[in-house]
Amino acid sequence: MDVLTLNGITKYYGRIRALNNVSFIVPEGSVFGILGPNGSGKTTMLGIIMDIIRPTSGSFTFFGAPPTAGMRKQIGTLLETPNFYHYLSAERNLRIAAEIKGKGHNQIDYVLRKVDLYQRKDSKFQTYSLGMKQRLAIASCLLGDPKVLVFDEPTNGLDPVGIAEIRELIKNIAAEGRTIIMASHLLDEVEKVCTHVGILKMGDLLAAGKVDEVLVNEDIVEVGAANIQLLEQTLHSLNGYTSLKKNKEVIQLLYPVGTANLENINEYCFKNGVVLNHLQLKKKSLETKFLELTNK
Amino acid sequence: MLQLLKIEWLKVKNYRTFWILSALYLLSIWGINYIVYVIQSKIFHDKNAKDAAQMFLGGPPYAFPKVWAMTSYVSSYLLFIAGLIMIIIVTNEFSFKTHRQNIIDGETRTQFIVTKLMCGVVVALVSTLFVFLTAIFFGITAGEGTFSFENFEYIFYFFLQALSYCWLAVFFSLLFKRSGISIGVFFLYTIVLENVLVQALNYYANGTGRYLPIQSSDELLPLPFLEKVQQQISKTEVNVTLQLAFVLAYLVIYFFFSRRKFETDDL
């Protein structure tokens, strides 16, 4: 069963097009990253599925059914910024969230401990640092044990330790079999945490699918030899790679994921009288791939 | 609906601004009546003035049964504070973006806005209850006349006016979203601008100023001892049924426009 299905969502703010006919599917149990630069429409898209922004056209379904407020109660969502009553303590803020979700108050202490805010539960929200606010928002998402979580830039404003903690938390949540939809402009975050990814640019969905299919679809083998001309000639008769790029110092061979065999290449070159002085397997860098995709 | 009002209660329960404002507001309802009470009782205790006052005003305005109308009339000058409280309650949600969070957490847009309007009903009811108690207090203190519910309809009219202020305040808050501009426009409109319009319309458009949003409920709460004089000036009698119809029509408009606005906006 797919958790979320988007069908041709388009959104205009006046004359500005924020989303253009975006469709994709979030499978159950996946960690789905929505990757895109600032202003690419990530928050707009999450806002639409949370019913706080009206799409200009298009529709979406949760678990195959049209969305309702009752379904939102089963989804923990952190959208854009932590939104709480500044004059209330963390605990009182969570009570309000729990009441709206129709859950008891007995989980409040548990979720506060989980994000390490239990000691400060009686402090007013306005006295919190940015990182604490963000963690409180995540605590609020965890109320009621939701099967689906939506995080918009969850590590925003956190220090490196906080970022690592949140990523660990997200991985743990995902390991419990929950589905996570996460927007981020950080590639590294998506690579580290997500199983699936959709790439947005200026409101267009450029690609969507499994992370290793969308982002790392090629292995690069770098080879070098003293006589680079001879090496190139030799490699032309080698089979298996999809393309060959010649740089100043090395030659790059691009292989479909998992098919590059360094031993074979080494052996082949040696047999043909070329001694390699450089042989390295590189996963295509995420950044390169991302830039390639978004610069189309 | 009770569950939703309980959530609103959690929002204001520990909100100091709300409680300080509410306490001062309710105290002022008593206070403003006290000021007028003292002035009128001085007049009625002065031998020379008493006869003239009796002639113009009839009995003391704070004695039963006039006290219902008098207290309602005097207290209505403070209703802009009830509006202020509503504006704070609604615009707080916008500035904390908690209106979004409430929807995200699972309220429907309709539930959210209807609950806010119901908060307006609660504020209007509490205001009315307080006016009722204040009226009883001064009615008994005045000592003249015996307790009666004659003229009690003015308490109901006060409730309608209080609700008009509260819902207009909610509507302005939805329109402007920021507290500063909402409060400014609301105060200027209810205290000054509408009265300017009323005068202009009454003069140039055949007395239609009385049908403006706040004025239509103002007409239901005339100064109880100058009704005759007022009628002499405006040459028309207040058509209570028609005014009531206008007040109710405006309430329906505030309700549906607020609902529609919140249901269709990007939040």
XYZ file of C-alpha atoms in Angstrom, chain A residues 11-13 43 50-55 69-70 72-88 92-93 95-97 99-102 105 124 140, chain B residues 3-4 6-17 89 92-93 95-109 111-112 116 262-267:
82
model
C 0.243 25.646 -7.456
C 0.353 29.275 -8.524
C 0.946 32.153 -6.111
C 7.409 23.471 1.637
C -1.304 19.095 5.058
C -4.249 21.187 3.821
C -2.777 24.530 4.801
C -2.144 25.511 1.190
C -4.733 25.067 -1.529
C -3.424 23.525 -4.752
C -8.437 15.830 8.973
C -8.672 12.475 10.765
C -3.642 14.189 9.662
C -4.091 13.140 13.285
C -2.218 9.942 12.417
C 0.679 11.815 10.802
C 3.341 13.697 12.743
C 4.315 16.812 10.851
C 6.969 19.457 11.284
C 6.444 22.111 8.629
C 8.959 24.888 7.979
C 9.265 26.243 11.528
C 8.369 24.950 14.995
C 4.939 26.492 15.636
C 4.076 26.779 19.304
C 2.478 29.200 21.747
C 5.403 31.316 22.924
C 3.961 31.995 26.344
C 3.317 28.333 27.206
C 1.533 22.688 27.917
C 2.190 23.139 24.210
C -0.912 19.009 25.717
C -2.633 21.179 23.141
C -1.170 19.105 20.308
C -5.755 17.173 22.572
C -6.051 18.098 18.895
C -4.728 14.712 17.831
C -7.163 13.089 20.232
C -1.280 13.167 27.791
C 8.345 28.649 28.291
C 5.259 16.900 18.985
C -13.495 19.380 23.044
C -12.491 22.246 20.724
C -11.391 22.873 25.860
C -8.385 23.268 23.548
C -9.026 27.036 23.386
C -9.141 27.008 27.179
C -5.699 25.352 27.274
C -4.427 28.130 25.013
C -5.570 30.988 27.285
C -5.379 29.283 30.675
C -1.784 30.367 31.264
C -1.817 33.452 29.047
C -1.247 36.385 31.378
C -2.084 39.136 28.858
C -6.737 35.642 20.535
C -1.730 35.336 18.173
C -2.430 32.210 16.154
C 1.949 35.342 14.586
C 2.865 32.012 16.213
C 1.726 30.187 13.040
C -0.191 27.905 15.355
C -3.248 28.194 13.100
C -1.210 26.120 10.652
C -0.070 23.729 13.342
C -3.624 23.191 14.626
C -4.720 22.212 11.112
C -1.615 20.062 10.595
C -2.304 18.292 13.883
C -5.764 17.402 12.683
C -8.340 20.128 13.175
C -10.324 20.983 10.084
C -10.230 24.550 8.842
C -13.479 23.564 13.165
C -10.700 26.065 13.743
C -12.781 31.061 17.265
C -10.376 30.840 6.537
C -11.552 27.813 4.578
C -10.234 29.010 1.226
C -7.069 30.990 2.077
C -3.521 29.691 1.933
C -2.704 29.677 5.614
